């Protein structure tokens, strides 16, 4: 079995190749290593290979890892965020990629206010309009972004999506394209892009090449770095 370091090297060079092939600067594409359900030892291995940005989808697990690793990692939250976890999220996350409703905006802002801080966030868009998935529906994105303008402690950096699963990565191309088109539209309405470069978080282990071709600036990769994920534990 390849090591985590070897997997990281392979993905880094693949990001490089894909970017150059579609005339993009490889430095514009940031890798988020999705370490959910993997032990701290796996993160340590990635850290030793100079990787520092990790993605987690349960707040409790994210907070424990961040504490154990003594803030040596940057943590992106990529799961559904409940309001009663907002305070912990503010404390331990460097970016929240899954803003999807006014209530969580308001709650996060309140905690940021009391800490006198700001936080980088992305709005998650449910481009496939799947009922079981979180994320704001495409047609509601504009009103959520407009609402967020009154909550300046949330620094809106861009959009994120998790498209409908298909084994054929070509099938998700239209979803990635849809996210980019929403971003362009929102920028034209001056609802996005106030903090510089607009981030598009899209693409996972099996479809990141398509995502990069469609403009991804953040790709979230778990399995291809850490291997098959351990099953969900019962005690959540
Ligand atoms: C688990 C997860 C990933 C990583 O998926 P892989 O297929 O293991 O690369 C990416 N994004 C989100 C939101 C996830 O929950």
CSV table of C-alpha atoms and ligand atoms in Angstrom, one decimal:
chain,number,residue,atom,x,y,z
A,1,UNK,CA,0.0,0.0,0.0
A,2,UNK,CA,1.3,3.5,-0.9
A,3,UNK,CA,2.0,5.8,2.1
A,4,UNK,CA,0.2,9.0,2.8
A,5,UNK,CA,3.3,10.9,1.7
A,6,UNK,CA,3.3,9.0,-1.6
A,7,UNK,CA,-0.4,9.7,-2.2
A,8,UNK,CA,0.1,13.4,-1.5
A,9,UNK,CA,3.1,13.5,-3.9
A,10,UNK,CA,1.0,11.8,-6.5
A,11,UNK,CA,-1.9,14.2,-6.1
A,12,UNK,CA,0.3,17.3,-6.0
A,13,UNK,CA,1.9,16.3,-9.3
A,14,UNK,CA,-1.4,15.4,-10.8
A,15,UNK,CA,-2.9,18.8,-9.8
A,16,UNK,CA,0.1,20.4,-11.4
A,17,UNK,CA,-0.3,18.5,-14.7
A,18,UNK,CA,-4.1,19.1,-14.9
A,19,UNK,CA,-3.7,22.8,-14.1
A,20,UNK,CA,-1.0,23.3,-16.8
A,21,UNK,CA,-3.0,21.3,-19.3
A,22,UNK,CA,-6.0,23.7,-18.9
A,23,UNK,CA,-3.8,26.8,-18.7
A,24,UNK,CA,-4.3,27.5,-15.1
A,25,UNK,CA,-1.7,28.4,-12.4
A,26,UNK,CA,-1.3,25.3,-10.2
A,27,UNK,CA,-0.7,27.7,-7.2
A,28,UNK,CA,-4.4,28.7,-7.6
A,29,UNK,CA,-5.5,25.3,-6.6
A,30,UNK,CA,-5.4,24.4,-2.9
A,31,UNK,CA,-5.7,20.9,-1.6
A,32,UNK,CA,-7.8,20.2,1.4
A,33,UNK,CA,-7.0,16.8,2.8
A,34,UNK,CA,-10.2,15.3,4.1
A,35,UNK,CA,-9.2,13.5,7.3
A,36,UNK,CA,-12.6,12.7,8.7
A,37,UNK,CA,-12.8,9.4,10.6
A,38,UNK,CA,-9.0,9.0,10.3
A,39,UNK,CA,-6.9,9.1,13.4
A,40,UNK,CA,-4.5,11.9,14.4
A,41,UNK,CA,-1.6,9.6,13.4
A,42,UNK,CA,-2.8,9.9,9.8
A,43,UNK,CA,-2.8,13.7,10.0
A,44,UNK,CA,0.7,13.6,11.5
A,45,UNK,CA,1.9,11.7,8.5
A,46,UNK,CA,0.5,14.3,6.2
A,47,UNK,CA,1.9,17.1,8.3
A,48,UNK,CA,5.3,15.4,8.0
A,49,UNK,CA,4.9,15.6,4.2
A,50,UNK,CA,4.2,19.3,4.6
A,51,UNK,CA,0.5,19.3,4.2
A,52,UNK,CA,-1.4,21.6,6.7
A,53,UNK,CA,-4.9,22.1,5.5
A,54,UNK,CA,-7.4,19.4,6.5
A,55,UNK,CA,-11.2,18.9,6.2
A,56,UNK,CA,-13.5,17.5,8.8
A,57,UNK,CA,-17.3,17.0,8.8
A,58,UNK,CA,-18.1,16.5,12.6
A,59,UNK,CA,-17.4,19.4,14.9
A,60,UNK,CA,-16.5,17.4,17.9
A,61,UNK,CA,-14.0,15.3,16.0
A,62,UNK,CA,-12.6,18.5,14.4
A,63,UNK,CA,-12.2,20.2,17.7
A,64,UNK,CA,-10.5,17.2,19.3
A,65,UNK,CA,-8.0,16.9,16.4
A,66,UNK,CA,-7.3,20.6,16.4
A,67,UNK,CA,-6.6,20.6,20.2
A,68,UNK,CA,-4.5,17.4,20.0
A,69,UNK,CA,-2.4,18.8,17.1
A,70,UNK,CA,-1.9,22.0,19.0
A,71,UNK,CA,-3.0,24.3,16.2
A,72,UNK,CA,-0.4,23.0,13.7
A,73,UNK,CA,-3.2,22.3,11.2
A,74,UNK,CA,-5.6,24.6,9.3
A,75,UNK,CA,-9.0,23.2,9.5
A,76,UNK,CA,-11.9,23.5,7.0
A,77,UNK,CA,-15.3,22.4,8.2
A,78,UNK,CA,-17.1,20.6,5.4
A,79,UNK,CA,-20.1,19.0,7.2
A,80,UNK,CA,-23.5,20.2,8.0
A,81,UNK,CA,-23.2,22.8,10.8
A,82,UNK,CA,-25.9,22.8,13.6
A,83,UNK,CA,-26.5,26.1,15.4
A,84,UNK,CA,-25.7,24.6,18.8
A,85,UNK,CA,-22.2,23.7,17.4
A,86,UNK,CA,-21.5,27.2,16.1
A,87,UNK,CA,-19.5,28.3,19.1
A,88,UNK,CA,-17.2,25.3,18.9
A,89,UNK,CA,-16.9,25.8,15.1
A,90,UNK,CA,-15.8,29.4,15.6
A,91,UNK,CA,-13.2,28.3,18.2
A,92,UNK,CA,-11.6,25.6,16.1
A,93,UNK,CA,-12.2,26.1,12.4
A,94,UNK,CA,-10.2,28.2,10.0
A,95,UNK,CA,-12.9,28.1,7.4
A,96,UNK,CA,-16.4,26.9,7.3
A,97,UNK,CA,-17.3,25.8,3.8
A,98,UNK,CA,-21.0,24.9,4.5
A,99,UNK,CA,-22.9,28.1,5.2
A,100,UNK,CA,-26.4,27.3,3.9
A,101,UNK,CA,-29.1,29.3,5.8
A,102,UNK,CA,-29.7,32.6,7.5
A,103,UNK,CA,-29.9,31.2,10.9
A,104,UNK,CA,-26.4,29.8,10.9
A,105,UNK,CA,-25.1,33.1,9.6
A,106,UNK,CA,-26.7,35.0,12.5
A,107,UNK,CA,-25.5,32.5,15.1
A,108,UNK,CA,-21.9,32.4,13.9
A,109,UNK,CA,-21.8,36.2,13.7
A,110,UNK,CA,-23.0,36.5,17.3
A,111,UNK,CA,-20.1,34.3,18.5
A,112,UNK,CA,-17.6,36.1,16.3
A,113,UNK,CA,-18.8,39.4,17.7
A,114,UNK,CA,-18.2,38.3,21.3
A,115,UNK,CA,-14.8,37.0,20.4
A,116,UNK,CA,-14.1,40.2,18.3
A,117,UNK,CA,-13.0,38.1,15.3
A,118,UNK,CA,-13.7,37.3,11.7
A,119,UNK,CA,-14.0,33.9,10.0
A,120,UNK,CA,-13.5,32.8,6.4
A,121,UNK,CA,-16.6,31.1,5.0
A,122,UNK,CA,-18.0,29.6,1.8
A,123,UNK,CA,-21.7,29.2,0.9
A,124,UNK,CA,-22.6,25.6,0.1
A,125,UNK,CA,-24.9,25.4,-3.0
A,126,UNK,CA,-27.0,22.3,-3.6
A,127,UNK,CA,-26.6,22.4,-7.4
A,128,UNK,CA,-28.2,19.0,-7.9
A,129,UNK,CA,-31.2,20.1,-5.8
A,130,UNK,CA,-31.1,16.8,-3.9
A,131,UNK,CA,-33.5,16.8,-1.0
A,132,UNK,CA,-31.2,14.7,1.2
A,133,UNK,CA,-28.3,17.2,0.8
A,134,UNK,CA,-27.5,20.4,2.6
A,135,UNK,CA,-26.7,23.5,0.8
A,136,UNK,CA,-28.8,26.5,-0.4
A,137,UNK,CA,-30.8,25.8,-3.6
A,138,UNK,CA,-29.3,27.7,-6.6
A,139,UNK,CA,-32.4,29.9,-6.8
A,140,UNK,CA,-32.0,30.9,-3.2
A,141,UNK,CA,-28.3,31.6,-3.3
A,142,UNK,CA,-28.7,35.3,-4.2
A,143,UNK,CA,-31.0,36.1,-1.2
A,144,UNK,CA,-28.7,34.3,1.2
A,145,UNK,CA,-25.7,36.2,-0.1
A,146,UNK,CA,-27.6,39.4,0.1
A,147,UNK,CA,-28.5,38.6,3.7
A,148,UNK,CA,-24.9,37.9,4.6
A,149,UNK,CA,-23.8,41.4,3.6
A,150,UNK,CA,-25.1,42.6,7.0
A,151,UNK,CA,-22.8,40.1,8.8
A,152,UNK,CA,-19.3,41.4,8.0
A,153,UNK,CA,-17.5,39.1,10.5
A,154,UNK,CA,-18.2,36.3,8.1
A,155,UNK,CA,-15.8,36.9,5.3
A,156,UNK,CA,-17.5,35.3,2.3
A,157,UNK,CA,-14.7,33.9,0.1
A,158,UNK,CA,-16.7,31.9,-2.4
A,159,UNK,CA,-18.9,28.9,-3.0
A,160,UNK,CA,-18.8,25.1,-2.3
A,161,UNK,CA,-20.7,22.2,-3.7
A,162,UNK,CA,-21.0,18.5,-3.4
A,163,UNK,CA,-22.7,17.3,-6.6
A,164,UNK,CA,-24.9,14.3,-7.0
A,165,UNK,CA,-22.8,11.2,-6.9
A,166,UNK,CA,-22.2,9.5,-10.2
A,167,UNK,CA,-19.5,6.9,-10.9
A,168,UNK,CA,-18.7,8.7,-14.2
A,169,UNK,CA,-16.9,12.0,-13.4
A,170,UNK,CA,-18.0,13.5,-16.7
A,171,UNK,CA,-21.5,13.5,-15.4
A,172,UNK,CA,-20.6,16.0,-12.7
A,173,UNK,CA,-19.1,18.5,-15.1
A,174,UNK,CA,-22.3,20.3,-15.5
A,175,UNK,CA,-22.7,20.6,-11.7
A,176,UNK,CA,-19.3,22.2,-11.4
A,177,UNK,CA,-20.0,24.5,-14.2
A,178,UNK,CA,-23.3,25.5,-12.6
A,179,UNK,CA,-21.4,26.5,-9.4
A,180,UNK,CA,-19.0,28.6,-11.3
A,181,UNK,CA,-21.8,30.3,-13.2
A,182,UNK,CA,-23.6,31.1,-10.0
A,183,UNK,CA,-20.3,32.6,-8.7
A,184,UNK,CA,-19.9,34.8,-11.8
A,185,UNK,CA,-23.5,36.0,-11.5
A,186,UNK,CA,-23.1,36.8,-7.8
A,187,UNK,CA,-19.9,38.7,-8.5
A,188,UNK,CA,-21.7,40.7,-11.1
A,189,UNK,CA,-24.3,41.7,-8.5
A,190,UNK,CA,-21.4,42.6,-6.2
A,191,UNK,CA,-22.4,39.9,-3.7
A,192,UNK,CA,-19.2,38.0,-4.0
A,193,UNK,CA,-15.6,38.9,-4.6
A,194,UNK,CA,-15.1,41.6,-2.0
A,195,UNK,CA,-12.3,39.8,-0.4
A,196,UNK,CA,-10.2,39.2,-3.5
A,197,UNK,CA,-10.1,36.0,-5.4
A,198,UNK,CA,-13.3,34.0,-5.4
A,199,UNK,CA,-12.9,30.4,-4.1
A,200,UNK,CA,-14.8,27.5,-5.7
A,201,UNK,CA,-14.6,24.4,-3.5
A,202,UNK,CA,-15.5,21.4,-5.7
A,203,UNK,CA,-14.0,18.1,-6.6
A,204,UNK,CA,-13.2,15.0,-4.5
A,205,UNK,CA,-11.0,11.9,-5.0
A,206,UNK,CA,-12.7,10.6,-8.1
A,207,UNK,CA,-13.6,13.8,-9.9
A,208,UNK,CA,-11.1,16.5,-9.0
A,209,UNK,CA,-9.6,16.5,-12.4
A,210,UNK,CA,-13.0,17.6,-13.9
A,211,UNK,CA,-13.4,20.2,-11.1
A,212,UNK,CA,-10.0,21.7,-11.8
A,213,UNK,CA,-10.9,22.0,-15.5
A,214,UNK,CA,-14.1,23.8,-14.5
A,215,UNK,CA,-12.3,26.3,-12.2
A,216,UNK,CA,-12.0,24.7,-8.7
A,217,UNK,CA,-9.7,26.6,-6.4
A,218,UNK,CA,-10.2,24.2,-3.5
A,219,UNK,CA,-10.4,20.5,-3.9
A,220,UNK,CA,-11.4,18.2,-1.0
A,221,UNK,CA,-9.7,14.9,-1.2
A,222,UNK,CA,-10.0,12.1,1.4
A,223,UNK,CA,-9.8,8.5,0.0
A,224,UNK,CA,-7.0,9.2,-2.5
A,225,UNK,CA,-4.8,10.4,0.3
A,226,UNK,CA,-5.7,8.4,3.3
A,227,UNK,CA,-7.2,5.3,1.8
A,228,UNK,CA,-10.6,3.7,2.5
A,229,UNK,CA,-12.4,5.5,5.4
A,230,UNK,CA,-13.1,3.6,8.6
A,231,UNK,CA,-16.8,3.2,9.1
A,232,UNK,CA,-18.9,5.7,11.1
A,233,UNK,CA,-18.7,5.0,14.8
A,234,UNK,CA,-22.0,4.4,16.6
A,235,UNK,CA,-21.6,7.1,19.3
A,236,UNK,CA,-22.3,10.2,17.3
B,1,LIG,C1,-15.8,13.0,2.7
B,1,LIG,C2,-15.9,14.3,1.9
B,1,LIG,C3,-15.0,14.5,0.9
B,1,LIG,C4,-13.9,13.6,0.4
B,1,LIG,O1,-14.4,12.5,-0.3
B,1,LIG,P1,-13.4,11.5,-1.0
B,1,LIG,O2,-14.2,10.8,-2.0
B,1,LIG,O3,-12.9,10.5,0.1
B,1,LIG,O4,-12.2,12.2,-1.6
B,1,LIG,C5,-15.1,15.8,0.2
B,1,LIG,N1,-16.1,16.6,0.5
B,1,LIG,C6,-17.0,16.4,1.5
B,1,LIG,C7,-18.0,17.5,1.8
B,1,LIG,C8,-16.9,15.2,2.2
B,1,LIG,O5,-17.8,15.0,3.2
